[in-house]
mmCIF file of C-alpha atoms and ligand atoms in Angstrom:
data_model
loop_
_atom_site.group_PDB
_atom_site.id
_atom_site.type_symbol
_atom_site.label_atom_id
_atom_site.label_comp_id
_atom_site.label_asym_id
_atom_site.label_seq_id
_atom_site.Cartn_x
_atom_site.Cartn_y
_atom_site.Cartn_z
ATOM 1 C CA UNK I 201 0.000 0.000 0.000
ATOM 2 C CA UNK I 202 1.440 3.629 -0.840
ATOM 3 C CA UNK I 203 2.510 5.377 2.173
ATOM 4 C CA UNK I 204 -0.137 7.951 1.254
ATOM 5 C CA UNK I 205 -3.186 5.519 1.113
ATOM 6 C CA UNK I 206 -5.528 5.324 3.815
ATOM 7 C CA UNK I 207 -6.375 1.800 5.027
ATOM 8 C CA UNK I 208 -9.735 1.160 3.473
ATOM 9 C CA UNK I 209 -13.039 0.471 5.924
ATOM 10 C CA UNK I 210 -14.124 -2.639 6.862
ATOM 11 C CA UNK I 211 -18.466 -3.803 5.265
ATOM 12 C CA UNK I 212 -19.524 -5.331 8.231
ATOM 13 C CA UNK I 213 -22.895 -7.469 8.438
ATOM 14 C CA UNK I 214 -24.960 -7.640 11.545
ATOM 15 C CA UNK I 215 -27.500 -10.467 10.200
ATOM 16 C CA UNK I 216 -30.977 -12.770 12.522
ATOM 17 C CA UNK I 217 -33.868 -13.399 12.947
ATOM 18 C CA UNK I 218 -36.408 -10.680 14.474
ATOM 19 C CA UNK I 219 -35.721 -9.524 17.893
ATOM 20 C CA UNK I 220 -32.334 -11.197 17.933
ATOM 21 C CA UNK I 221 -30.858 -8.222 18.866
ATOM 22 C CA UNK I 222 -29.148 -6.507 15.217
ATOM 23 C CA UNK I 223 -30.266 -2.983 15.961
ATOM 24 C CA UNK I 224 -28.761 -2.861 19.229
ATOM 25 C CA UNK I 225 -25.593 -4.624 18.911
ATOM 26 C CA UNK I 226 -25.011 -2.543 15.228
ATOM 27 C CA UNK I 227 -25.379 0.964 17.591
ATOM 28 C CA UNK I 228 -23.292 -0.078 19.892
ATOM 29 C CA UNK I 229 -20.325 -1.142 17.536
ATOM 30 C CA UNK I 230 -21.203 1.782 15.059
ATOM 31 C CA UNK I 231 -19.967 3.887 18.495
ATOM 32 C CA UNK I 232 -17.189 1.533 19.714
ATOM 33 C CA UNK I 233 -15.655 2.017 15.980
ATOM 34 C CA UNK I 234 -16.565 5.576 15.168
ATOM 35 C CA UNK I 235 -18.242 3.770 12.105
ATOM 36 C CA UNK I 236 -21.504 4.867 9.626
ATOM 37 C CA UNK I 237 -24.822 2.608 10.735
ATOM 38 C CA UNK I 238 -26.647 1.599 7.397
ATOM 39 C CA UNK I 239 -30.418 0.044 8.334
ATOM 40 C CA UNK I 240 -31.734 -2.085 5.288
ATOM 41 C CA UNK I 241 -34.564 -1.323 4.011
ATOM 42 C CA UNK I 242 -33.051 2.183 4.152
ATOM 43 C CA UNK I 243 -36.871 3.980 4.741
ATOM 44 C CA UNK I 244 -35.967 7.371 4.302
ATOM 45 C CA UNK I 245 -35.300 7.172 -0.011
ATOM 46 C CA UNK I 246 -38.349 7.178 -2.153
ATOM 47 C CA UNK I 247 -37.993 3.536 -2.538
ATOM 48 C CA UNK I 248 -37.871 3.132 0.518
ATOM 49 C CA UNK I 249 -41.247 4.906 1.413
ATOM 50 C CA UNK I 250 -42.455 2.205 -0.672
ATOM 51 C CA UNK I 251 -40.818 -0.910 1.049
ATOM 52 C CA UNK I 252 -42.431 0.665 4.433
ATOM 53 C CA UNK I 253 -45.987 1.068 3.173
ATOM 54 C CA UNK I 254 -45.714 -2.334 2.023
ATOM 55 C CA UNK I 255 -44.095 -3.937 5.346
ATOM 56 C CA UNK I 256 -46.283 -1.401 7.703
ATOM 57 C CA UNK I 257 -49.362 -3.283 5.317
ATOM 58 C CA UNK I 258 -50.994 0.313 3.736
ATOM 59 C CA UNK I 259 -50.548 -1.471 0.243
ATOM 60 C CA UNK I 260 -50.352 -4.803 -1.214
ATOM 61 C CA UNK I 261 -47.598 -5.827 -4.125
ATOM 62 C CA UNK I 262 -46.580 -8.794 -6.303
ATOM 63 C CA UNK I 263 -43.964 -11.200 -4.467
ATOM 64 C CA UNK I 264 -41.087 -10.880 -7.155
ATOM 65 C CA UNK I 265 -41.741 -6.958 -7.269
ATOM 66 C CA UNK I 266 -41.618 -5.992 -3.517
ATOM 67 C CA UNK I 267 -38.520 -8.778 -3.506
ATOM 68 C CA UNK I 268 -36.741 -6.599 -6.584
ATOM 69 C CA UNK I 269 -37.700 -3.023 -4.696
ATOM 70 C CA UNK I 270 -36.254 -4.458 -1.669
ATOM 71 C CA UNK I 271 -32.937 -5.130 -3.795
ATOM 72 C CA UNK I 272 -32.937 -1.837 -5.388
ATOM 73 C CA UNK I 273 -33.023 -0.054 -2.061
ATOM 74 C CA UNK I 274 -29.870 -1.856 -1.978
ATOM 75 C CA UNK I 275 -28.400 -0.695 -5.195
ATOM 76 C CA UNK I 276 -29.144 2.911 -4.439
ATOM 77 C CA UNK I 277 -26.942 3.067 -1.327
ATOM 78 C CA UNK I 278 -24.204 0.996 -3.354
ATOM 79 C CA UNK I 279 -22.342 3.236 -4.580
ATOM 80 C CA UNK I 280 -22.222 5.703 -0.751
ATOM 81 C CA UNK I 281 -21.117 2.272 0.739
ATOM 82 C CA UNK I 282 -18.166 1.948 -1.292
ATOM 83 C CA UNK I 283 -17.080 5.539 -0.717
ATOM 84 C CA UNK I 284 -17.225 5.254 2.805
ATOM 85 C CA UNK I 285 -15.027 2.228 2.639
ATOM 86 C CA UNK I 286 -12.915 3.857 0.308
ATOM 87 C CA UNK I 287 -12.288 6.865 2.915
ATOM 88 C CA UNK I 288 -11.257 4.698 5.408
ATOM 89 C CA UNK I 289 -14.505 4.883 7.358
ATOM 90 C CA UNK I 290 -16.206 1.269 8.670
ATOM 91 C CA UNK I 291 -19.350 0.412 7.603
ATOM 92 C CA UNK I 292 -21.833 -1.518 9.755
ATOM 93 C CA UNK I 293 -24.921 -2.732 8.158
ATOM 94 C CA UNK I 294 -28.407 -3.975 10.158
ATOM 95 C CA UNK I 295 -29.191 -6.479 7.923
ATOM 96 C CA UNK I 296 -28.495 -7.043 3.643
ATOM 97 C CA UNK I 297 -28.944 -9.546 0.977
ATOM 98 C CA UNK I 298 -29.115 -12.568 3.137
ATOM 99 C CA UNK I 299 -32.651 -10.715 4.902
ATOM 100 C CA UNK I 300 -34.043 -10.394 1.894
ATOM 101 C CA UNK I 301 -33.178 -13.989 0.370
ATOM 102 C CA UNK I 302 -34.114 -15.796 3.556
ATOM 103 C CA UNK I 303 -37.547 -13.770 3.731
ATOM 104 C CA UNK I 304 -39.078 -13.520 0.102
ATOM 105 C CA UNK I 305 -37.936 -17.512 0.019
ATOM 106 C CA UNK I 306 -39.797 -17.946 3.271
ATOM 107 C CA UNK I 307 -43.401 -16.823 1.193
ATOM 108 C CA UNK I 308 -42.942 -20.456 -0.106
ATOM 109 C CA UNK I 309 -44.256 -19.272 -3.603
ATOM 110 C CA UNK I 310 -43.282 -21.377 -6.527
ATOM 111 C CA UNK I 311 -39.813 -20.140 -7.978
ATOM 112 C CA UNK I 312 -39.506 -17.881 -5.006
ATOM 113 C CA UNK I 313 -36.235 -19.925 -4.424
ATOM 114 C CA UNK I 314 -32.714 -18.806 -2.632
ATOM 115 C CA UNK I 315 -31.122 -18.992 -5.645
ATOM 116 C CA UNK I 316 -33.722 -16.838 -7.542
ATOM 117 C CA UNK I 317 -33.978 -14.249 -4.456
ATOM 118 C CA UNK I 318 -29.882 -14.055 -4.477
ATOM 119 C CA UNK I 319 -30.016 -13.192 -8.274
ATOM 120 C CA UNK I 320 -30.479 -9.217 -7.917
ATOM 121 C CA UNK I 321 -28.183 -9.006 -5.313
ATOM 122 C CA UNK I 322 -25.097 -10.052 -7.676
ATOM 123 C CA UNK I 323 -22.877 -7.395 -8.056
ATOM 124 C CA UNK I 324 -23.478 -5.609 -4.648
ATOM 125 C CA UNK I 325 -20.333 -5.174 -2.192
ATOM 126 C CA UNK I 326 -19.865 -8.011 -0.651
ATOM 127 C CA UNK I 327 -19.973 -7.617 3.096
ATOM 128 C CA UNK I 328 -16.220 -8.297 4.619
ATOM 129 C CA UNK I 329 -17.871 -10.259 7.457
ATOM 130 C CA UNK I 330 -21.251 -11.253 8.382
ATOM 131 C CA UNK I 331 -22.184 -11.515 11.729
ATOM 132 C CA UNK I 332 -25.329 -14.003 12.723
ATOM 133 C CA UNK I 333 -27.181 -13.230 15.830
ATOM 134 C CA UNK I 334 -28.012 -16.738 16.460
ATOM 135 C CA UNK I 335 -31.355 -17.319 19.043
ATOM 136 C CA UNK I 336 -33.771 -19.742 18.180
ATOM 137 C CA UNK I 337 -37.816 -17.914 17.291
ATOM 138 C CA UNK I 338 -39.013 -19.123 20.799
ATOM 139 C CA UNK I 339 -36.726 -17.225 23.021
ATOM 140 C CA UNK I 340 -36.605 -13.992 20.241
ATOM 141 C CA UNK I 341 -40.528 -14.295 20.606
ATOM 142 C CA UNK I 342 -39.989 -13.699 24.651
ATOM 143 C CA UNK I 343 -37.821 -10.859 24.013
ATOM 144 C CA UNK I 344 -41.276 -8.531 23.311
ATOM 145 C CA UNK I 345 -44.871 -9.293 21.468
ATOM 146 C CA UNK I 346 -44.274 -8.542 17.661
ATOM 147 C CA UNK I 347 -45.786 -6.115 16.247
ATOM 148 C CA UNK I 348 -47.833 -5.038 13.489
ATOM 149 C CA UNK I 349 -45.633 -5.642 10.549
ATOM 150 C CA UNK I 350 -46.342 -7.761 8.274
ATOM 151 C CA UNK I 351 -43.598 -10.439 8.337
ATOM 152 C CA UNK I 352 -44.004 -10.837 12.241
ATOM 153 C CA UNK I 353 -45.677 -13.981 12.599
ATOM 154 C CA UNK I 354 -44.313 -17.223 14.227
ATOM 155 C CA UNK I 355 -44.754 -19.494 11.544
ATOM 156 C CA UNK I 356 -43.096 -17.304 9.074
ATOM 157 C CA UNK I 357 -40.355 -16.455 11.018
ATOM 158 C CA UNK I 358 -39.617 -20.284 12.172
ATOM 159 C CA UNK I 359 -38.895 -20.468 8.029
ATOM 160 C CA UNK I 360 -36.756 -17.227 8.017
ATOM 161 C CA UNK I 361 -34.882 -18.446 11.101
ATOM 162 C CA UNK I 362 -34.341 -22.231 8.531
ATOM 163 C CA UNK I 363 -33.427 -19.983 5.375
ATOM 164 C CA UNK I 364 -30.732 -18.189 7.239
ATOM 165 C CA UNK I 365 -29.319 -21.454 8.347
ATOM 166 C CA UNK I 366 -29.795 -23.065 4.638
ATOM 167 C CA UNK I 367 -27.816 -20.321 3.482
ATOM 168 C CA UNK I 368 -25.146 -20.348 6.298
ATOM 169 C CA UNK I 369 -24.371 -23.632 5.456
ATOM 170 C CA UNK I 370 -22.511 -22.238 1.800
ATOM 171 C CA UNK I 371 -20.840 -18.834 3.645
ATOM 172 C CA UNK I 372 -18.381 -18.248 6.361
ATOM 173 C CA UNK I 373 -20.083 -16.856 8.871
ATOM 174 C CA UNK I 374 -19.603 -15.763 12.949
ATOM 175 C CA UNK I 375 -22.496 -17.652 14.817
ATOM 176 C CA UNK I 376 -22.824 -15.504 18.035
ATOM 177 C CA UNK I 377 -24.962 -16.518 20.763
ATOM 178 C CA UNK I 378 -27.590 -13.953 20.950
ATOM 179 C CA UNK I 379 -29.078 -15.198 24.298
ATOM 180 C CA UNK I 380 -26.287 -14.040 26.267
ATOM 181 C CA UNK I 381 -25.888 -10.323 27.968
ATOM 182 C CA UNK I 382 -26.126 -7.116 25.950
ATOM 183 C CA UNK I 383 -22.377 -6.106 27.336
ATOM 184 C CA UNK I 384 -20.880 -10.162 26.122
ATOM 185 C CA UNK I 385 -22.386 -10.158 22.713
ATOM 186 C CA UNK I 386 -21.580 -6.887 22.408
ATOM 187 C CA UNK I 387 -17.160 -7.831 23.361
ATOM 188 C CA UNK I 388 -17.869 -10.916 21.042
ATOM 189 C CA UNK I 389 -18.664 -8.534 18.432
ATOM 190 C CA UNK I 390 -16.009 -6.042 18.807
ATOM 191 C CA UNK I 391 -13.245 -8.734 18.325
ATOM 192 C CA UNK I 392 -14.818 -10.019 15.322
ATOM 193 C CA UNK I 393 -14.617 -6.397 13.841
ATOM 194 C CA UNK I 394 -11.144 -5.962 14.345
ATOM 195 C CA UNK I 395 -10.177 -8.952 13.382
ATOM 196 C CA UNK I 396 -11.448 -8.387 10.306
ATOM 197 C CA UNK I 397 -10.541 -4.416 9.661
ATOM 198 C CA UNK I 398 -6.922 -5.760 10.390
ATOM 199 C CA UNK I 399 -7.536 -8.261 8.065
ATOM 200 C CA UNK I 400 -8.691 -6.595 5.247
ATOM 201 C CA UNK I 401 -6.893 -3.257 4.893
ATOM 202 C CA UNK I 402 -5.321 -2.953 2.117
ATOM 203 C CA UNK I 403 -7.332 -6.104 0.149
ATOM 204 C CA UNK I 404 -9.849 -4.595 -2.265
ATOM 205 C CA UNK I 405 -14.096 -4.579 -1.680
ATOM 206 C CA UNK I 406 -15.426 -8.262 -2.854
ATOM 207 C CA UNK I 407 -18.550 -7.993 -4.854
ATOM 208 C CA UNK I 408 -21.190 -10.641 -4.165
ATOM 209 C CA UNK I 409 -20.595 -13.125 -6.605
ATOM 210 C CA UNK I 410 -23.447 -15.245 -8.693
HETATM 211 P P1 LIG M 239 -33.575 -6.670 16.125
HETATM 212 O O1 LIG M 239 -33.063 -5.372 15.559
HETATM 213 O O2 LIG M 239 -32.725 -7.850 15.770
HETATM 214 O O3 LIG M 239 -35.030 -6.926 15.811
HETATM 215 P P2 LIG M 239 -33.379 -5.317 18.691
HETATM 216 O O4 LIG M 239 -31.960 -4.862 18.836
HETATM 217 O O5 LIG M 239 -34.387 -4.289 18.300
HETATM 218 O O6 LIG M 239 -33.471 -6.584 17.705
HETATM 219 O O7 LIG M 239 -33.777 -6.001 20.068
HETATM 220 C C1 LIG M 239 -35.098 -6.554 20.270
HETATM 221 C C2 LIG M 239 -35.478 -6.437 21.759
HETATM 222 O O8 LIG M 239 -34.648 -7.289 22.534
HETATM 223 C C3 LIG M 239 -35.274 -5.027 22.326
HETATM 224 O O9 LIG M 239 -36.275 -4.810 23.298
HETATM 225 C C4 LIG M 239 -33.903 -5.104 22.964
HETATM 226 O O10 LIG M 239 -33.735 -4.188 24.008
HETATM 227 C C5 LIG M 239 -33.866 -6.532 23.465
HETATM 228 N N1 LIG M 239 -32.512 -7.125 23.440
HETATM 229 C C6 LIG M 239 -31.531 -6.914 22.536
HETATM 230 N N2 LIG M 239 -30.445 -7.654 22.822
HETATM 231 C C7 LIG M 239 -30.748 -8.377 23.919
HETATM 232 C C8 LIG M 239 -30.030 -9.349 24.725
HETATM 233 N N3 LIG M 239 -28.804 -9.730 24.402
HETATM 234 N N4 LIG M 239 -30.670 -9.870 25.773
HETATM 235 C C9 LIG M 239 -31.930 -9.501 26.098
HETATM 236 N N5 LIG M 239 -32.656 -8.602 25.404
HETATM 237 C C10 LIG M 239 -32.080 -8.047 24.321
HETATM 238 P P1 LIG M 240 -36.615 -4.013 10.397
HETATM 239 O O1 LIG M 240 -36.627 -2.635 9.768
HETATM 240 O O2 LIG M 240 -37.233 -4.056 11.774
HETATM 241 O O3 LIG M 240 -35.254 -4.646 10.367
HETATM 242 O O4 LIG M 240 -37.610 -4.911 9.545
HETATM 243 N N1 LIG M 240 -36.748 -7.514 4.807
HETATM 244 C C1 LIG M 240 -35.605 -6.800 4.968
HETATM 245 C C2 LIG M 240 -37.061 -8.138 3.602
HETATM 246 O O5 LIG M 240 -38.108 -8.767 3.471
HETATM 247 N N2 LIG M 240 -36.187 -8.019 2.561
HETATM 248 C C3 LIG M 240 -35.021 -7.317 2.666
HETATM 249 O O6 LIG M 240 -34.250 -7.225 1.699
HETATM 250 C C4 LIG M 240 -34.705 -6.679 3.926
HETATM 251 C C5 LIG M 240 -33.438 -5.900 4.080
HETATM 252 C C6 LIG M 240 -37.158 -8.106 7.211
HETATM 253 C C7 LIG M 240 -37.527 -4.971 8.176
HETATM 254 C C8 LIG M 240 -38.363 -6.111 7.647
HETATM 255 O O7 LIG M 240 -38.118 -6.240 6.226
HETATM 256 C C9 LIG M 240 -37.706 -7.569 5.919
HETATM 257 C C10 LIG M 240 -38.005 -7.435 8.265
HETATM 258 MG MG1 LIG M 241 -33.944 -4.033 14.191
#
């Protein structure tokens, strides 16, 4: 690396089930590493306006449509996410592809496979490390009622929660125990970031391959 480079950022994936805990543990290390916090769906772009109406159940819309919207919510913050890496800043993202394969699969609609959900998302940064929250849909379900949305129902999330794991099975992934304390999942997590910062300095973004 020239002497003048700055060390690029690290893409880090905080990935589960509802109520596994991603939105807390990706403030916390957004803090702990000075890093930019990137929700998917990002609600605040037009598309995004859409994906909420949709999820929040104020309008209906065709399986592979919402699935592709989802995707191109994605693709709009694709190009910002490589900047910040390429400044040197860390990226931590509250979910990604893998949320949208394992839940448009989990419809169980005919062709709504993980290999046709993962087709959009080829091409995308590729997240340096993903990070699985790992609690089984019982204990998440403890955690507090869900809501109103409309993917928070036990049945659907039990097949979320066996997607995730069906698509573990192909990817290097850090399992962390989401059942234990805040503060330990939390230490867990911090290692695994710089590990992989260290790691992957001065080796170039990975895009998510077909
Ligand atoms: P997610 O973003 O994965 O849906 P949240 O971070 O919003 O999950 O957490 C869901 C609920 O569980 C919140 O009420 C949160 O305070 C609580 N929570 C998060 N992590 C833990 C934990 N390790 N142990 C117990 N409760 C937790
Ligand atoms: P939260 O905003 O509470 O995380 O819920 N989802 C998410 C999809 O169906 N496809 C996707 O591509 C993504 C990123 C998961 C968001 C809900 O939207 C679902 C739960
Ligand atoms: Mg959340």
């Amino acid at each position: 690396m020239d002497a003048t480079m700055v060390p690029r950022g690290a893409l880090i994936l905080l990935e589960g089930v509802d109520r596994c805990g991603k939105s807390t543990q990706a403030k916390l290390l957004a803090n702990a590493l000075g890093g930019v916090l990137q929700n998917f769906p990002d609600r605040t772009t037009s598309i995004g306006s859409t994906i909420n109406a949709y999820l929040s159940n104020t309008c209906e819309m065709n399986d592979r449509a919402i699935h592709l919207l989802f995707s191109a919510n994605r693709w709009e913050a694709a190009d910002r996410l490589r900047e910040n890496l390429a400044q040197g800043r860390h990226v931590i993202m509250d979910r990604y592809s893998y949320s949208g394969v394992a839940f448009t699969a989990a419809k169980n609609q005919p062709g709504l496979n993980l290999e046709w959900c993962m087709q959009p998302e080829v091409g995308l940064p590729k997240p340096d490390v993903v990070i699985f929250l790992n609690i089984s849909i019982e204990d998440a379900a403890k955690r507090s009622a869900y809501g109103e949305e409309r993917y928070e129902k036990r049945e659907f999330q039990e097949r979320v929660y066996e997607n995730f794991h069906r698509i573990m099975a192909t990817e290097k992934w850090h399992l962390v125990d989401a059942t234990k304390s805040i503060e330990e999942i939390h230490t867990t997590i911090k290692q695994i970031a710089t590990d992989t910062i260290a790691r992957v300095a001065t080796l170039p973004v990975e895009d998510i391959a077909a």
